[in-house]
């Protein structure tokens, strides 16, 4: 891996009696798009807040952009762009006014030019006088991204950036992220969406505050130890109920007109599926597990 | 069929139950619902007295004697006057101006002699009539005294003719005509500033928290102190605009006298505005949403109006209510603004009412900053 932009160990944060993040260790290299996955309430937002200096970790240490996350949070803030989960710009200001405010807070030289450039880059120039509160989800997200990029950060932290955004806008958003990463920006993005996870260079999966797995999407699928079969046919609903009774079939999930059957013990699964392979009305194929199967598997192993 | 009915008890009860649970769960709202009636009862039931008694009075006796003693005890017996000091004639004026006494009674040097001669001497009573409501009943109680106070002392040949043996000469100082507006209009300045400054800042900061923009703001290089001051400054300006409007109205509509320096008033206003803004900031750091911030502001506003001496005479309240009143910034500002406009307070006269405001700022700012830091982590 190239030089590490984020390198933290043992990050722990407790709210009251609840340990939200438990000994998290992360290494993210320059220019990487790093996906941060996990169910709701798994500590993703808290972890991101600790990385950019909004929260002080109870335990653990590390560096972000070469600065100590405990003592140099003011310096980290200057070079990080953080896009919050919820739209958190001023809805009663126009797009332009919001960006101008951000430019002033970062004390940018040539603030005016920077705002103009950001408006053009993200196609917001025509709407610059519109109030942020009147924008649709996709445009709000675009404006938030423009605001986060205004001070040319080296690291972009995106907390569920595409929640509530339509597929077209999501695709454009990800194209932009890849463009930025190609130019050397490091991006850490949290998400629930598996299709988005597949667009990341590397992934970390966290649940209940702990890191469960880390690696590229292909690696995670290869190393998970799951075997998967796909079956097409009639009356799959009844079949699903039957298959779920098999001890080796951990997951039986409908996908459109087919079922995905996965289990960790390949031999046992094949043996128990034998009688169903024989049925003529069913068409079976051996398949690769999907990321979603992998993560559900990881989570079950955990609980 | 059920869905078609205009009113379904079951659906109605479901809404009622939900509403009830929500109210109970919002502990602050619930506390307010219980707290406001209790506070109002305490204030209106016990604290407010539109007929204040036992007002502090200084007596200057230039001719000690048996008649003077009878006169003084008769005055005390009305219940409206409480003798606190017997100062030198020169100091008496300062006591009145400083607001330490409500009345100064002067029994002149030749009182006893002229009384015996039946010359109907005058007893001078100077009243601080800034707030006409505080003095009018006390003054009214004096009139019959002229006839009755010395009834038992002057008998036999001294009983004299038909008229009273002496007369009162009453000077209503600072507001000789007893015009209520002179008292209310400067007071309104304090009330309006209290209301807008506290509500504006309390809501302003809570809005950032509620809409999530605070998180964004804090992820940028801007510092908490910059946020705090940056949010306060515009409201200081708003406050001054309000002050100017009120002063113009006071001058040209209500023709309130302006004895003191307006520049000095402007400086005192600044201290008062800052005092209120610190309250607003502290509320905003305590409140979780704008509704709570609003409720807290009203909870503070209510005693401010009722216990500060704005609506009802401060001296009419029992000791505990006066203690509460002394804590409120409006109480001190009212004394300042009335003192400066009506009595012509300078720097030295203002100081006793100015330092409590400064102390208030330091204490509340301390609480606010401490709470504010905590909301970040």
PDB file of C-alpha atoms in Angstrom, chain A residues 74-273:
ATOM      1  CA  UNK A  74      -7.663  21.853  14.291  1.00  0.00           C
ATOM      2  CA  UNK A  75      -5.060  21.072  11.615  1.00  0.00           C
ATOM      3  CA  UNK A  76      -6.978  18.021  10.434  1.00  0.00           C
ATOM      4  CA  UNK A  77     -10.148  20.067   9.987  1.00  0.00           C
ATOM      5  CA  UNK A  78      -8.339  22.378   7.547  1.00  0.00           C
ATOM      6  CA  UNK A  79      -7.537  19.553   5.141  1.00  0.00           C
ATOM      7  CA  UNK A  80     -10.568  17.334   5.485  1.00  0.00           C
ATOM      8  CA  UNK A  81     -13.893  17.704   3.740  1.00  0.00           C
ATOM      9  CA  UNK A  82     -16.674  16.178   5.805  1.00  0.00           C
ATOM     10  CA  UNK A  83     -20.107  15.612   4.341  1.00  0.00           C
ATOM     11  CA  UNK A  84     -22.594  14.853   7.086  1.00  0.00           C
ATOM     12  CA  UNK A  85     -25.276  12.226   6.805  1.00  0.00           C
ATOM     13  CA  UNK A  86     -28.011  14.801   7.033  1.00  0.00           C
ATOM     14  CA  UNK A  87     -27.961  17.857   4.788  1.00  0.00           C
ATOM     15  CA  UNK A  88     -26.388  20.362   7.101  1.00  0.00           C
ATOM     16  CA  UNK A  89     -26.046  23.573   5.215  1.00  0.00           C
ATOM     17  CA  UNK A  90     -28.254  26.584   5.694  1.00  0.00           C
ATOM     18  CA  UNK A  91     -31.582  26.014   3.989  1.00  0.00           C
ATOM     19  CA  UNK A  92     -32.450  29.679   4.231  1.00  0.00           C
ATOM     20  CA  UNK A  93     -29.348  30.703   2.313  1.00  0.00           C
ATOM     21  CA  UNK A  94     -28.881  30.332  -1.430  1.00  0.00           C
ATOM     22  CA  UNK A  95     -26.394  27.861  -2.892  1.00  0.00           C
ATOM     23  CA  UNK A  96     -23.989  30.676  -3.590  1.00  0.00           C
ATOM     24  CA  UNK A  97     -24.339  32.183  -0.112  1.00  0.00           C
ATOM     25  CA  UNK A  98     -23.693  28.813   1.493  1.00  0.00           C
ATOM     26  CA  UNK A  99     -20.550  28.290  -0.550  1.00  0.00           C
ATOM     27  CA  UNK A 100     -19.367  31.812   0.141  1.00  0.00           C
ATOM     28  CA  UNK A 101     -19.821  31.231   3.851  1.00  0.00           C
ATOM     29  CA  UNK A 102     -17.740  28.057   3.692  1.00  0.00           C
ATOM     30  CA  UNK A 103     -15.047  29.822   1.663  1.00  0.00           C
ATOM     31  CA  UNK A 104     -14.796  32.571   4.290  1.00  0.00           C
ATOM     32  CA  UNK A 105     -14.686  30.154   7.204  1.00  0.00           C
ATOM     33  CA  UNK A 106     -11.754  28.374   5.566  1.00  0.00           C
ATOM     34  CA  UNK A 107     -10.231  31.786   4.875  1.00  0.00           C
ATOM     35  CA  UNK A 108      -9.669  30.905   1.231  1.00  0.00           C
ATOM     36  CA  UNK A 109      -7.660  33.233  -0.927  1.00  0.00           C
ATOM     37  CA  UNK A 110      -9.670  34.261  -3.985  1.00  0.00           C
ATOM     38  CA  UNK A 111     -12.840  33.062  -2.324  1.00  0.00           C
ATOM     39  CA  UNK A 112     -14.964  34.446  -5.132  1.00  0.00           C
ATOM     40  CA  UNK A 113     -13.073  32.607  -7.824  1.00  0.00           C
ATOM     41  CA  UNK A 114     -13.131  29.385  -5.797  1.00  0.00           C
ATOM     42  CA  UNK A 115     -16.908  29.621  -5.390  1.00  0.00           C
ATOM     43  CA  UNK A 116     -17.386  30.316  -9.106  1.00  0.00           C
ATOM     44  CA  UNK A 117     -15.206  27.348  -9.995  1.00  0.00           C
ATOM     45  CA  UNK A 118     -17.049  25.023  -7.615  1.00  0.00           C
ATOM     46  CA  UNK A 119     -20.411  26.133  -8.997  1.00  0.00           C
ATOM     47  CA  UNK A 120     -19.257  25.388 -12.549  1.00  0.00           C
ATOM     48  CA  UNK A 121     -17.549  22.089 -11.740  1.00  0.00           C
ATOM     49  CA  UNK A 122     -20.665  20.602 -10.203  1.00  0.00           C
ATOM     50  CA  UNK A 123     -23.135  22.159 -12.609  1.00  0.00           C
ATOM     51  CA  UNK A 124     -24.685  24.410 -10.001  1.00  0.00           C
ATOM     52  CA  UNK A 125     -24.057  27.723 -11.748  1.00  0.00           C
ATOM     53  CA  UNK A 126     -27.608  28.035 -13.099  1.00  0.00           C
ATOM     54  CA  UNK A 127     -29.121  27.479  -9.680  1.00  0.00           C
ATOM     55  CA  UNK A 128     -26.742  29.502  -7.574  1.00  0.00           C
ATOM     56  CA  UNK A 129     -29.419  31.956  -6.441  1.00  0.00           C
ATOM     57  CA  UNK A 130     -31.846  29.234  -5.390  1.00  0.00           C
ATOM     58  CA  UNK A 131     -32.343  28.670  -1.676  1.00  0.00           C
ATOM     59  CA  UNK A 132     -30.734  25.443  -0.512  1.00  0.00           C
ATOM     60  CA  UNK A 133     -33.933  24.444   1.269  1.00  0.00           C
ATOM     61  CA  UNK A 134     -35.849  24.337  -2.014  1.00  0.00           C
ATOM     62  CA  UNK A 135     -33.499  21.902  -3.721  1.00  0.00           C
ATOM     63  CA  UNK A 136     -34.334  18.242  -4.326  1.00  0.00           C
ATOM     64  CA  UNK A 137     -32.285  15.517  -2.650  1.00  0.00           C
ATOM     65  CA  UNK A 138     -29.896  15.078  -5.558  1.00  0.00           C
ATOM     66  CA  UNK A 139     -29.133  18.764  -5.902  1.00  0.00           C
ATOM     67  CA  UNK A 140     -28.697  19.202  -2.174  1.00  0.00           C
ATOM     68  CA  UNK A 141     -26.165  16.418  -2.185  1.00  0.00           C
ATOM     69  CA  UNK A 142     -24.345  17.975  -5.097  1.00  0.00           C
ATOM     70  CA  UNK A 143     -24.223  21.307  -3.308  1.00  0.00           C
ATOM     71  CA  UNK A 144     -22.939  19.661  -0.130  1.00  0.00           C
ATOM     72  CA  UNK A 145     -20.209  17.958  -2.130  1.00  0.00           C
ATOM     73  CA  UNK A 146     -19.257  21.259  -3.748  1.00  0.00           C
ATOM     74  CA  UNK A 147     -19.028  22.843  -0.292  1.00  0.00           C
ATOM     75  CA  UNK A 148     -16.857  20.017   1.041  1.00  0.00           C
ATOM     76  CA  UNK A 149     -14.480  20.284  -1.905  1.00  0.00           C
ATOM     77  CA  UNK A 150     -14.206  24.048  -1.846  1.00  0.00           C
ATOM     78  CA  UNK A 151     -11.041  24.169   0.237  1.00  0.00           C
ATOM     79  CA  UNK A 152      -9.390  21.395  -1.834  1.00  0.00           C
ATOM     80  CA  UNK A 153      -9.176  18.853   0.982  1.00  0.00           C
ATOM     81  CA  UNK A 154      -6.796  15.898   0.779  1.00  0.00           C
ATOM     82  CA  UNK A 155      -9.269  13.614   2.462  1.00  0.00           C
ATOM     83  CA  UNK A 156     -12.988  13.438   1.896  1.00  0.00           C
ATOM     84  CA  UNK A 157     -15.196  11.848   4.560  1.00  0.00           C
ATOM     85  CA  UNK A 158     -18.665  11.039   3.270  1.00  0.00           C
ATOM     86  CA  UNK A 159     -21.262   9.789   5.718  1.00  0.00           C
ATOM     87  CA  UNK A 160     -23.978   7.960   3.796  1.00  0.00           C
ATOM     88  CA  UNK A 161     -23.840  10.538   1.011  1.00  0.00           C
ATOM     89  CA  UNK A 162     -26.434   8.996  -1.272  1.00  0.00           C
ATOM     90  CA  UNK A 163     -29.287   8.286   1.120  1.00  0.00           C
ATOM     91  CA  UNK A 164     -32.488   9.404  -0.582  1.00  0.00           C
ATOM     92  CA  UNK A 165     -30.855  10.162  -3.924  1.00  0.00           C
ATOM     93  CA  UNK A 166     -32.153   8.684  -7.194  1.00  0.00           C
ATOM     94  CA  UNK A 167     -30.052   6.148  -9.192  1.00  0.00           C
ATOM     95  CA  UNK A 168     -29.111   8.610 -11.924  1.00  0.00           C
ATOM     96  CA  UNK A 169     -27.811  11.169  -9.423  1.00  0.00           C
ATOM     97  CA  UNK A 170     -26.075   8.427  -7.479  1.00  0.00           C
ATOM     98  CA  UNK A 171     -24.242   7.247 -10.559  1.00  0.00           C
ATOM     99  CA  UNK A 172     -23.092  10.786 -11.364  1.00  0.00           C
ATOM    100  CA  UNK A 173     -22.021  11.242  -7.769  1.00  0.00           C
ATOM    101  CA  UNK A 174     -19.880   8.120  -7.862  1.00  0.00           C
ATOM    102  CA  UNK A 175     -18.356   9.115 -11.182  1.00  0.00           C
ATOM    103  CA  UNK A 176     -17.303  12.355  -9.527  1.00  0.00           C
ATOM    104  CA  UNK A 177     -15.830  10.453  -6.550  1.00  0.00           C
ATOM    105  CA  UNK A 178     -13.766   8.280  -8.874  1.00  0.00           C
ATOM    106  CA  UNK A 179     -12.538  11.341 -10.747  1.00  0.00           C
ATOM    107  CA  UNK A 180     -11.432  12.914  -7.470  1.00  0.00           C
ATOM    108  CA  UNK A 181      -9.672   9.744  -6.318  1.00  0.00           C
ATOM    109  CA  UNK A 182      -7.851   9.500  -9.638  1.00  0.00           C
ATOM    110  CA  UNK A 183      -6.498  12.983  -8.947  1.00  0.00           C
ATOM    111  CA  UNK A 184      -5.074  11.756  -5.637  1.00  0.00           C
ATOM    112  CA  UNK A 185      -7.825  12.549  -3.172  1.00  0.00           C
ATOM    113  CA  UNK A 186      -8.508   9.927  -0.541  1.00  0.00           C
ATOM    114  CA  UNK A 187     -12.172   9.155   0.066  1.00  0.00           C
ATOM    115  CA  UNK A 188     -13.748   7.367   2.986  1.00  0.00           C
ATOM    116  CA  UNK A 189     -17.411   6.719   2.403  1.00  0.00           C
ATOM    117  CA  UNK A 190     -19.942   5.024   4.616  1.00  0.00           C
ATOM    118  CA  UNK A 191     -22.932   3.351   3.034  1.00  0.00           C
ATOM    119  CA  UNK A 192     -25.548   0.626   3.328  1.00  0.00           C
ATOM    120  CA  UNK A 193     -25.839   0.068  -0.395  1.00  0.00           C
ATOM    121  CA  UNK A 194     -24.095  -3.014  -1.742  1.00  0.00           C
ATOM    122  CA  UNK A 195     -23.901  -1.679  -5.273  1.00  0.00           C
ATOM    123  CA  UNK A 196     -21.996   1.286  -3.859  1.00  0.00           C
ATOM    124  CA  UNK A 197     -19.760  -0.982  -1.824  1.00  0.00           C
ATOM    125  CA  UNK A 198     -18.783  -2.683  -5.066  1.00  0.00           C
ATOM    126  CA  UNK A 199     -17.589   0.637  -6.434  1.00  0.00           C
ATOM    127  CA  UNK A 200     -15.036   1.051  -3.640  1.00  0.00           C
ATOM    128  CA  UNK A 201     -11.400   0.015  -3.886  1.00  0.00           C
ATOM    129  CA  UNK A 202     -11.424  -1.440  -0.423  1.00  0.00           C
ATOM    130  CA  UNK A 203     -14.033  -2.079   2.247  1.00  0.00           C
ATOM    131  CA  UNK A 204     -14.257  -2.364   5.974  1.00  0.00           C
ATOM    132  CA  UNK A 205     -17.273  -3.980   7.545  1.00  0.00           C
ATOM    133  CA  UNK A 206     -18.191  -2.951  11.076  1.00  0.00           C
ATOM    134  CA  UNK A 207     -21.012  -4.124  13.305  1.00  0.00           C
ATOM    135  CA  UNK A 208     -21.706  -3.324  16.941  1.00  0.00           C
ATOM    136  CA  UNK A 209     -18.622  -1.132  17.053  1.00  0.00           C
ATOM    137  CA  UNK A 210     -16.130  -3.793  15.940  1.00  0.00           C
ATOM    138  CA  UNK A 211     -14.373  -4.307  12.635  1.00  0.00           C
ATOM    139  CA  UNK A 212     -15.461  -7.642  11.154  1.00  0.00           C
ATOM    140  CA  UNK A 213     -13.606  -7.756   7.851  1.00  0.00           C
ATOM    141  CA  UNK A 214     -11.411  -5.641   5.635  1.00  0.00           C
ATOM    142  CA  UNK A 215     -10.292  -5.979   2.026  1.00  0.00           C
ATOM    143  CA  UNK A 216     -11.236  -5.386  -1.598  1.00  0.00           C
ATOM    144  CA  UNK A 217     -14.747  -6.514  -2.631  1.00  0.00           C
ATOM    145  CA  UNK A 218     -13.281  -9.445  -4.609  1.00  0.00           C
ATOM    146  CA  UNK A 219     -11.099 -10.461  -1.670  1.00  0.00           C
ATOM    147  CA  UNK A 220     -14.005 -10.354   0.745  1.00  0.00           C
ATOM    148  CA  UNK A 221     -16.108 -12.556  -1.515  1.00  0.00           C
ATOM    149  CA  UNK A 222     -13.226 -14.992  -2.060  1.00  0.00           C
ATOM    150  CA  UNK A 223     -12.225 -15.226   1.584  1.00  0.00           C
ATOM    151  CA  UNK A 224     -15.612 -15.427   3.191  1.00  0.00           C
ATOM    152  CA  UNK A 225     -15.849 -19.196   2.841  1.00  0.00           C
ATOM    153  CA  UNK A 226     -19.446 -19.133   1.636  1.00  0.00           C
ATOM    154  CA  UNK A 227     -20.839 -21.389  -1.076  1.00  0.00           C
ATOM    155  CA  UNK A 228     -23.814 -20.199  -3.002  1.00  0.00           C
ATOM    156  CA  UNK A 229     -26.326 -21.826  -5.324  1.00  0.00           C
ATOM    157  CA  UNK A 230     -28.992 -20.158  -7.382  1.00  0.00           C
ATOM    158  CA  UNK A 231     -32.260 -21.831  -8.208  1.00  0.00           C
ATOM    159  CA  UNK A 232     -34.947 -20.849 -10.722  1.00  0.00           C
ATOM    160  CA  UNK A 233     -38.352 -22.386 -10.955  1.00  0.00           C
ATOM    161  CA  UNK A 234     -41.997 -22.395  -9.932  1.00  0.00           C
ATOM    162  CA  UNK A 235     -43.453 -21.843  -6.497  1.00  0.00           C
ATOM    163  CA  UNK A 236     -40.229 -20.577  -4.992  1.00  0.00           C
ATOM    164  CA  UNK A 237     -41.969 -19.226  -1.931  1.00  0.00           C
ATOM    165  CA  UNK A 238     -42.817 -22.706  -0.681  1.00  0.00           C
ATOM    166  CA  UNK A 239     -39.360 -23.899  -1.641  1.00  0.00           C
ATOM    167  CA  UNK A 240     -37.759 -21.109   0.405  1.00  0.00           C
ATOM    168  CA  UNK A 241     -39.606 -22.236   3.524  1.00  0.00           C
ATOM    169  CA  UNK A 242     -38.455 -25.810   2.940  1.00  0.00           C
ATOM    170  CA  UNK A 243     -34.835 -24.901   2.292  1.00  0.00           C
ATOM    171  CA  UNK A 244     -34.655 -22.718   5.393  1.00  0.00           C
ATOM    172  CA  UNK A 245     -35.203 -25.857   7.443  1.00  0.00           C
ATOM    173  CA  UNK A 246     -31.936 -27.346   6.165  1.00  0.00           C
ATOM    174  CA  UNK A 247     -29.259 -26.858   8.851  1.00  0.00           C
ATOM    175  CA  UNK A 248     -26.499 -26.103   6.314  1.00  0.00           C
ATOM    176  CA  UNK A 249     -28.480 -23.421   4.432  1.00  0.00           C
ATOM    177  CA  UNK A 250     -27.645 -20.258   6.336  1.00  0.00           C
ATOM    178  CA  UNK A 251     -29.315 -17.878   3.955  1.00  0.00           C
ATOM    179  CA  UNK A 252     -32.121 -18.433   1.494  1.00  0.00           C
ATOM    180  CA  UNK A 253     -32.879 -15.142  -0.167  1.00  0.00           C
ATOM    181  CA  UNK A 254     -35.206 -14.389  -3.071  1.00  0.00           C
ATOM    182  CA  UNK A 255     -33.741 -12.280  -5.890  1.00  0.00           C
ATOM    183  CA  UNK A 256     -36.394 -11.553  -8.482  1.00  0.00           C
ATOM    184  CA  UNK A 257     -37.494 -14.920  -9.848  1.00  0.00           C
ATOM    185  CA  UNK A 258     -34.701 -16.900  -8.254  1.00  0.00           C
ATOM    186  CA  UNK A 259     -33.466 -17.952  -4.817  1.00  0.00           C
ATOM    187  CA  UNK A 260     -29.913 -17.649  -3.503  1.00  0.00           C
ATOM    188  CA  UNK A 261     -28.940 -20.396  -1.108  1.00  0.00           C
ATOM    189  CA  UNK A 262     -25.699 -19.952   0.827  1.00  0.00           C
ATOM    190  CA  UNK A 263     -23.878 -21.775   3.601  1.00  0.00           C
ATOM    191  CA  UNK A 264     -20.417 -21.887   5.098  1.00  0.00           C
ATOM    192  CA  UNK A 265     -20.043 -25.686   4.980  1.00  0.00           C
ATOM    193  CA  UNK A 266     -19.919 -26.532   1.297  1.00  0.00           C
ATOM    194  CA  UNK A 267     -20.048 -30.342   1.610  1.00  0.00           C
ATOM    195  CA  UNK A 268     -22.922 -30.397   4.032  1.00  0.00           C
ATOM    196  CA  UNK A 269     -24.846 -27.892   1.941  1.00  0.00           C
ATOM    197  CA  UNK A 270     -24.395 -29.919  -1.245  1.00  0.00           C
ATOM    198  CA  UNK A 271     -25.394 -33.113   0.499  1.00  0.00           C
ATOM    199  CA  UNK A 272     -28.541 -31.642   1.964  1.00  0.00           C
ATOM    200  CA  UNK A 273     -29.496 -30.020  -1.352  1.00  0.00           C
TER     201      UNK A 273
END
